Amino acid sequence: MSSVASPKNCLEFLKTIGKLKRTGWVHREVKELRLRGAHTYAKLVINSLNLNQYSDLHEHRVMKISLVHDMAESVVGDITPHCGVSNQDKHTREVNTMQHFNSLLGEKVGGEMMELFMD
């Protein structure tokens, strides 16, 4: 596996993670669906505003974990407790997806993403 992702693989990855809609919003037939990217951005803003309250946290790492946290959902879906999927099955699906992203993005970036996801 290459340690650096090809431009084609980077674009495939970005295209994949940009598609996911919030499951709860879809089930409730919300007209103005917010994509996962908007959720992730909101999470980053909230984290950046609150990080100064915790001196023992590493800001850079927290922000990276915030970015990686929901990436697998772009493939497996935004699985909620109401979807009838066990926590173990959800975790297995998400880990398999992150391993796929790892193969797309190369060992350096993909490996770091996998490590952050597992944290």
Short mmCIF file of N, CA and C in Angstrom, two decimals:
data_model
loop_
_atom_site.label_atom_id
_atom_site.label_comp_id
_atom_site.label_asym_id
_atom_site.label_seq_id
_atom_site.Cartn_x
_atom_site.Cartn_y
_atom_site.Cartn_z
N MET A 1 0.84 -1.17 0.00
CA MET A 1 0.00 0.00 0.00
C MET A 1 0.89 1.24 0.00
N SER A 2 0.53 2.20 -0.80
CA SER A 2 1.26 3.46 -0.86
C SER A 2 1.06 4.24 0.43
N SER A 3 2.08 5.02 0.81
CA SER A 3 1.93 5.84 2.02
C SER A 3 1.19 7.15 1.72
N VAL A 4 0.98 7.45 0.45
CA VAL A 4 0.29 8.69 0.06
C VAL A 4 -0.85 8.34 -0.89
N ALA A 5 -2.00 8.97 -0.69
CA ALA A 5 -3.17 8.71 -1.54
C ALA A 5 -3.01 9.38 -2.89
N SER A 6 -3.53 8.73 -3.91
CA SER A 6 -3.55 9.33 -5.25
C SER A 6 -4.65 10.38 -5.29
N PRO A 7 -4.54 11.37 -6.19
CA PRO A 7 -5.61 12.36 -6.32
C PRO A 7 -6.97 11.71 -6.60
N LYS A 8 -6.97 10.65 -7.42
CA LYS A 8 -8.23 9.96 -7.74
C LYS A 8 -8.85 9.37 -6.48
N ASN A 9 -8.04 8.73 -5.65
CA ASN A 9 -8.56 8.14 -4.41
C ASN A 9 -9.04 9.21 -3.44
N CYS A 10 -8.34 10.34 -3.38
CA CYS A 10 -8.79 11.45 -2.52
C CYS A 10 -10.16 11.94 -2.96
N LEU A 11 -10.35 12.10 -4.25
CA LEU A 11 -11.64 12.57 -4.77
C LEU A 11 -12.74 11.55 -4.50
N GLU A 12 -12.43 10.26 -4.67
CA GLU A 12 -13.42 9.21 -4.39
C GLU A 12 -13.83 9.25 -2.91
N PHE A 13 -12.85 9.42 -2.04
CA PHE A 13 -13.11 9.51 -0.61
C PHE A 13 -14.01 10.71 -0.29
N LEU A 14 -13.68 11.88 -0.81
CA LEU A 14 -14.46 13.09 -0.54
C LEU A 14 -15.88 12.97 -1.08
N LYS A 15 -16.02 12.37 -2.24
CA LYS A 15 -17.34 12.16 -2.83
C LYS A 15 -18.19 11.25 -1.93
N THR A 16 -17.57 10.21 -1.41
CA THR A 16 -18.29 9.26 -0.55
C THR A 16 -18.75 9.91 0.74
N ILE A 17 -17.86 10.62 1.43
CA ILE A 17 -18.24 11.17 2.73
C ILE A 17 -19.18 12.36 2.61
N GLY A 18 -19.33 12.92 1.44
CA GLY A 18 -20.20 14.08 1.27
C GLY A 18 -21.66 13.76 1.02
N LYS A 19 -22.02 12.49 0.91
CA LYS A 19 -23.38 12.10 0.51
C LYS A 19 -24.36 11.87 1.66
N LEU A 20 -23.88 11.60 2.82
CA LEU A 20 -24.74 11.10 3.89
C LEU A 20 -25.69 12.14 4.45
N LYS A 21 -26.95 11.75 4.57
CA LYS A 21 -27.97 12.58 5.20
C LYS A 21 -28.22 12.04 6.60
N ARG A 22 -28.66 12.88 7.51
CA ARG A 22 -28.95 12.49 8.88
C ARG A 22 -30.16 11.56 8.91
N THR A 23 -29.99 10.35 9.42
CA THR A 23 -31.05 9.35 9.43
C THR A 23 -32.29 9.82 10.18
N GLY A 24 -32.10 10.38 11.35
CA GLY A 24 -33.25 10.84 12.13
C GLY A 24 -34.06 11.87 11.38
N TRP A 25 -33.39 12.72 10.62
CA TRP A 25 -34.09 13.75 9.86
C TRP A 25 -34.85 13.13 8.70
N VAL A 26 -34.25 12.12 8.07
CA VAL A 26 -34.92 11.43 6.95
C VAL A 26 -36.17 10.72 7.47
N HIS A 27 -36.05 10.02 8.61
CA HIS A 27 -37.19 9.29 9.17
C HIS A 27 -38.33 10.23 9.57
N ARG A 28 -37.97 11.43 9.99
CA ARG A 28 -38.99 12.40 10.40
C ARG A 28 -39.45 13.29 9.24
N GLU A 29 -38.96 12.97 8.05
CA GLU A 29 -39.32 13.68 6.82
C GLU A 29 -39.08 15.19 6.91
N VAL A 30 -37.94 15.56 7.51
CA VAL A 30 -37.55 16.97 7.57
C VAL A 30 -37.27 17.44 6.15
N LYS A 31 -37.87 18.55 5.77
CA LYS A 31 -37.74 19.02 4.39
C LYS A 31 -36.34 19.53 4.07
N GLU A 32 -35.74 20.27 4.98
CA GLU A 32 -34.41 20.83 4.76
C GLU A 32 -33.38 19.91 5.42
N LEU A 33 -33.05 18.83 4.74
CA LEU A 33 -32.11 17.87 5.30
C LEU A 33 -30.71 18.47 5.41
N ARG A 34 -30.11 18.26 6.55
CA ARG A 34 -28.74 18.72 6.76
C ARG A 34 -27.81 17.55 6.46
N LEU A 35 -26.85 17.78 5.62
CA LEU A 35 -25.89 16.73 5.30
C LEU A 35 -24.92 16.55 6.47
N ARG A 36 -24.28 15.40 6.49
CA ARG A 36 -23.32 15.07 7.55
C ARG A 36 -22.24 16.14 7.67
N GLY A 37 -21.84 16.74 6.56
CA GLY A 37 -20.81 17.77 6.61
C GLY A 37 -21.21 18.95 7.47
N ALA A 38 -22.46 19.34 7.42
CA ALA A 38 -22.94 20.44 8.26
C ALA A 38 -22.90 20.04 9.73
N HIS A 39 -23.23 18.80 10.02
CA HIS A 39 -23.17 18.28 11.39
C HIS A 39 -21.72 18.29 11.88
N THR A 40 -20.82 17.83 11.05
CA THR A 40 -19.41 17.78 11.43
C THR A 40 -18.86 19.18 11.65
N TYR A 41 -19.22 20.11 10.78
CA TYR A 41 -18.76 21.49 10.94
C TYR A 41 -19.27 22.06 12.27
N ALA A 42 -20.54 21.84 12.57
CA ALA A 42 -21.10 22.33 13.83
C ALA A 42 -20.35 21.73 15.02
N LYS A 43 -20.02 20.45 14.93
CA LYS A 43 -19.29 19.78 16.00
C LYS A 43 -17.90 20.40 16.17
N LEU A 44 -17.23 20.71 15.07
CA LEU A 44 -15.91 21.35 15.14
C LEU A 44 -15.99 22.72 15.80
N VAL A 45 -17.00 23.49 15.44
CA VAL A 45 -17.16 24.82 16.04
C VAL A 45 -17.41 24.70 17.54
N ILE A 46 -18.32 23.82 17.93
CA ILE A 46 -18.61 23.62 19.35
C ILE A 46 -17.35 23.20 20.11
N ASN A 47 -16.61 22.26 19.55
CA ASN A 47 -15.37 21.81 20.20
C ASN A 47 -14.37 22.95 20.32
N SER A 48 -14.20 23.73 19.27
CA SER A 48 -13.22 24.82 19.32
C SER A 48 -13.61 25.87 20.35
N LEU A 49 -14.89 26.08 20.55
CA LEU A 49 -15.35 27.06 21.53
C LEU A 49 -15.21 26.56 22.96
N ASN A 50 -15.18 25.26 23.15
CA ASN A 50 -15.16 24.69 24.50
C ASN A 50 -13.83 24.09 24.93
N LEU A 51 -12.89 23.95 24.01
CA LEU A 51 -11.62 23.29 24.35
C LEU A 51 -10.84 24.01 25.43
N ASN A 52 -10.95 25.33 25.50
CA ASN A 52 -10.16 26.08 26.48
C ASN A 52 -10.56 25.76 27.92
N GLN A 53 -11.67 25.09 28.11
CA GLN A 53 -12.12 24.72 29.46
C GLN A 53 -11.41 23.48 29.99
N TYR A 54 -10.69 22.78 29.13
CA TYR A 54 -10.06 21.52 29.51
C TYR A 54 -8.57 21.56 29.19
N SER A 55 -7.78 21.85 30.19
CA SER A 55 -6.34 22.02 29.96
C SER A 55 -5.64 20.70 29.65
N ASP A 56 -6.26 19.57 29.98
CA ASP A 56 -5.61 18.29 29.77
C ASP A 56 -5.86 17.70 28.38
N LEU A 57 -6.65 18.37 27.55
CA LEU A 57 -6.94 17.87 26.20
C LEU A 57 -5.96 18.45 25.19
N HIS A 58 -5.64 17.67 24.18
CA HIS A 58 -4.80 18.13 23.09
C HIS A 58 -5.72 18.63 21.98
N GLU A 59 -5.75 19.95 21.81
CA GLU A 59 -6.70 20.57 20.88
C GLU A 59 -6.64 19.97 19.48
N HIS A 60 -5.45 19.82 18.95
CA HIS A 60 -5.29 19.32 17.59
C HIS A 60 -5.89 17.92 17.46
N ARG A 61 -5.64 17.08 18.44
CA ARG A 61 -6.16 15.71 18.40
C ARG A 61 -7.69 15.69 18.52
N VAL A 62 -8.23 16.52 19.40
CA VAL A 62 -9.69 16.59 19.56
C VAL A 62 -10.35 17.00 18.25
N MET A 63 -9.76 17.97 17.57
CA MET A 63 -10.34 18.43 16.30
C MET A 63 -10.27 17.32 15.24
N LYS A 64 -9.15 16.60 15.20
CA LYS A 64 -9.03 15.50 14.24
C LYS A 64 -10.04 14.39 14.53
N ILE A 65 -10.21 14.06 15.81
CA ILE A 65 -11.19 13.03 16.17
C ILE A 65 -12.59 13.49 15.77
N SER A 66 -12.88 14.77 15.94
CA SER A 66 -14.18 15.31 15.53
C SER A 66 -14.42 15.12 14.05
N LEU A 67 -13.38 15.27 13.25
CA LEU A 67 -13.52 15.08 11.80
C LEU A 67 -13.73 13.62 11.43
N VAL A 68 -13.02 12.73 12.09
CA VAL A 68 -13.04 11.32 11.74
C VAL A 68 -14.27 10.59 12.32
N HIS A 69 -14.80 11.11 13.41
CA HIS A 69 -15.84 10.45 14.20
C HIS A 69 -16.99 9.88 13.37
N ASP A 70 -17.52 10.61 12.42
CA ASP A 70 -18.69 10.17 11.67
C ASP A 70 -18.40 9.73 10.23
N MET A 71 -17.14 9.63 9.85
CA MET A 71 -16.81 9.32 8.45
C MET A 71 -17.37 8.00 7.97
N ALA A 72 -17.31 6.98 8.81
CA ALA A 72 -17.78 5.65 8.38
C ALA A 72 -19.27 5.67 8.04
N GLU A 73 -20.01 6.59 8.65
CA GLU A 73 -21.44 6.68 8.38
C GLU A 73 -21.74 7.02 6.93
N SER A 74 -20.79 7.59 6.24
CA SER A 74 -21.02 7.93 4.83
C SER A 74 -21.23 6.68 3.99
N VAL A 75 -20.78 5.52 4.48
CA VAL A 75 -20.97 4.26 3.77
C VAL A 75 -22.02 3.39 4.46
N VAL A 76 -21.90 3.21 5.78
CA VAL A 76 -22.81 2.31 6.49
C VAL A 76 -24.14 2.96 6.81
N GLY A 77 -24.20 4.27 6.71
CA GLY A 77 -25.42 5.00 7.05
C GLY A 77 -25.37 5.51 8.48
N ASP A 78 -26.23 6.43 8.77
CA ASP A 78 -26.35 7.02 10.10
C ASP A 78 -27.25 6.10 10.92
N ILE A 79 -26.65 5.04 11.47
CA ILE A 79 -27.41 4.01 12.18
C ILE A 79 -27.77 4.51 13.58
N THR A 80 -29.07 4.59 13.84
CA THR A 80 -29.56 5.02 15.14
C THR A 80 -30.07 3.80 15.90
N PRO A 81 -30.34 3.93 17.20
CA PRO A 81 -30.89 2.81 17.96
C PRO A 81 -32.22 2.28 17.40
N HIS A 82 -32.91 3.09 16.63
CA HIS A 82 -34.20 2.70 16.06
C HIS A 82 -34.05 1.91 14.75
N CYS A 83 -32.83 1.67 14.30
CA CYS A 83 -32.61 0.99 13.02
C CYS A 83 -32.58 -0.53 13.14
N GLY A 84 -32.56 -1.06 14.36
CA GLY A 84 -32.55 -2.51 14.55
C GLY A 84 -31.21 -3.17 14.28
N VAL A 85 -30.13 -2.42 14.40
CA VAL A 85 -28.78 -2.95 14.18
C VAL A 85 -28.07 -2.98 15.53
N SER A 86 -27.46 -4.11 15.87
CA SER A 86 -26.77 -4.21 17.16
C SER A 86 -25.55 -3.28 17.18
N ASN A 87 -25.14 -2.90 18.38
CA ASN A 87 -23.95 -2.06 18.52
C ASN A 87 -22.72 -2.74 17.94
N GLN A 88 -22.61 -4.06 18.14
CA GLN A 88 -21.46 -4.81 17.61
C GLN A 88 -21.46 -4.80 16.09
N ASP A 89 -22.62 -5.02 15.48
CA ASP A 89 -22.72 -5.02 14.02
C ASP A 89 -22.41 -3.63 13.46
N LYS A 90 -22.93 -2.60 14.12
CA LYS A 90 -22.65 -1.23 13.69
C LYS A 90 -21.14 -0.96 13.75
N HIS A 91 -20.52 -1.35 14.86
CA HIS A 91 -19.08 -1.13 15.02
C HIS A 91 -18.28 -1.88 13.96
N THR A 92 -18.66 -3.13 13.70
CA THR A 92 -17.97 -3.93 12.68
C THR A 92 -18.08 -3.28 11.31
N ARG A 93 -19.27 -2.83 10.95
CA ARG A 93 -19.46 -2.16 9.66
C ARG A 93 -18.61 -0.89 9.57
N GLU A 94 -18.58 -0.12 10.65
CA GLU A 94 -17.82 1.13 10.65
C GLU A 94 -16.32 0.86 10.56
N VAL A 95 -15.82 -0.14 11.28
CA VAL A 95 -14.39 -0.48 11.21
C VAL A 95 -14.03 -0.93 9.81
N ASN A 96 -14.85 -1.77 9.19
CA ASN A 96 -14.59 -2.21 7.82
C ASN A 96 -14.54 -1.03 6.86
N THR A 97 -15.42 -0.06 7.05
CA THR A 97 -15.43 1.13 6.20
C THR A 97 -14.17 1.95 6.40
N MET A 98 -13.76 2.12 7.65
CA MET A 98 -12.54 2.89 7.91
C MET A 98 -11.32 2.18 7.34
N GLN A 99 -11.32 0.86 7.34
CA GLN A 99 -10.22 0.11 6.72
C GLN A 99 -10.21 0.34 5.21
N HIS A 100 -11.39 0.45 4.61
CA HIS A 100 -11.47 0.76 3.18
C HIS A 100 -10.90 2.16 2.92
N PHE A 101 -11.30 3.14 3.74
CA PHE A 101 -10.77 4.49 3.59
C PHE A 101 -9.25 4.49 3.76
N ASN A 102 -8.76 3.69 4.69
CA ASN A 102 -7.32 3.55 4.91
C ASN A 102 -6.65 3.11 3.62
N SER A 103 -7.25 2.14 2.92
CA SER A 103 -6.65 1.66 1.67
C SER A 103 -6.71 2.72 0.58
N LEU A 104 -7.73 3.56 0.59
CA LEU A 104 -7.84 4.64 -0.41
C LEU A 104 -6.83 5.75 -0.16
N LEU A 105 -6.63 6.09 1.09
CA LEU A 105 -5.86 7.28 1.44
C LEU A 105 -4.39 7.02 1.72
N GLY A 106 -4.00 5.79 1.75
CA GLY A 106 -2.59 5.49 2.00
C GLY A 106 -2.31 5.32 3.48
N GLU A 107 -1.20 4.67 3.75
CA GLU A 107 -0.86 4.28 5.12
C GLU A 107 -0.72 5.47 6.07
N LYS A 108 -0.09 6.54 5.62
CA LYS A 108 0.16 7.66 6.53
C LYS A 108 -1.15 8.32 6.96
N VAL A 109 -1.94 8.78 6.01
CA VAL A 109 -3.19 9.47 6.33
C VAL A 109 -4.25 8.48 6.80
N GLY A 110 -4.43 7.40 6.04
CA GLY A 110 -5.44 6.41 6.39
C GLY A 110 -5.18 5.74 7.72
N GLY A 111 -3.92 5.45 7.99
CA GLY A 111 -3.56 4.84 9.27
C GLY A 111 -3.85 5.76 10.44
N GLU A 112 -3.54 7.04 10.26
CA GLU A 112 -3.84 8.01 11.32
C GLU A 112 -5.35 8.13 11.53
N MET A 113 -6.11 8.15 10.42
CA MET A 113 -7.57 8.24 10.54
C MET A 113 -8.11 7.03 11.29
N MET A 114 -7.61 5.85 10.98
CA MET A 114 -8.08 4.63 11.64
C MET A 114 -7.77 4.69 13.13
N GLU A 115 -6.58 5.13 13.46
CA GLU A 115 -6.18 5.23 14.87
C GLU A 115 -7.06 6.23 15.61
N LEU A 116 -7.35 7.37 14.99
CA LEU A 116 -8.23 8.37 15.61
C LEU A 116 -9.64 7.82 15.77
N PHE A 117 -10.12 7.10 14.76
CA PHE A 117 -11.46 6.51 14.82
C PHE A 117 -11.56 5.53 15.98
N MET A 118 -10.55 4.71 16.16
CA MET A 118 -10.58 3.70 17.21
C MET A 118 -10.44 4.32 18.60
N ASP A 119 -9.91 5.53 18.67
CA ASP A 119 -9.74 6.22 19.95
C ASP A 119 -11.07 6.65 20.42
#
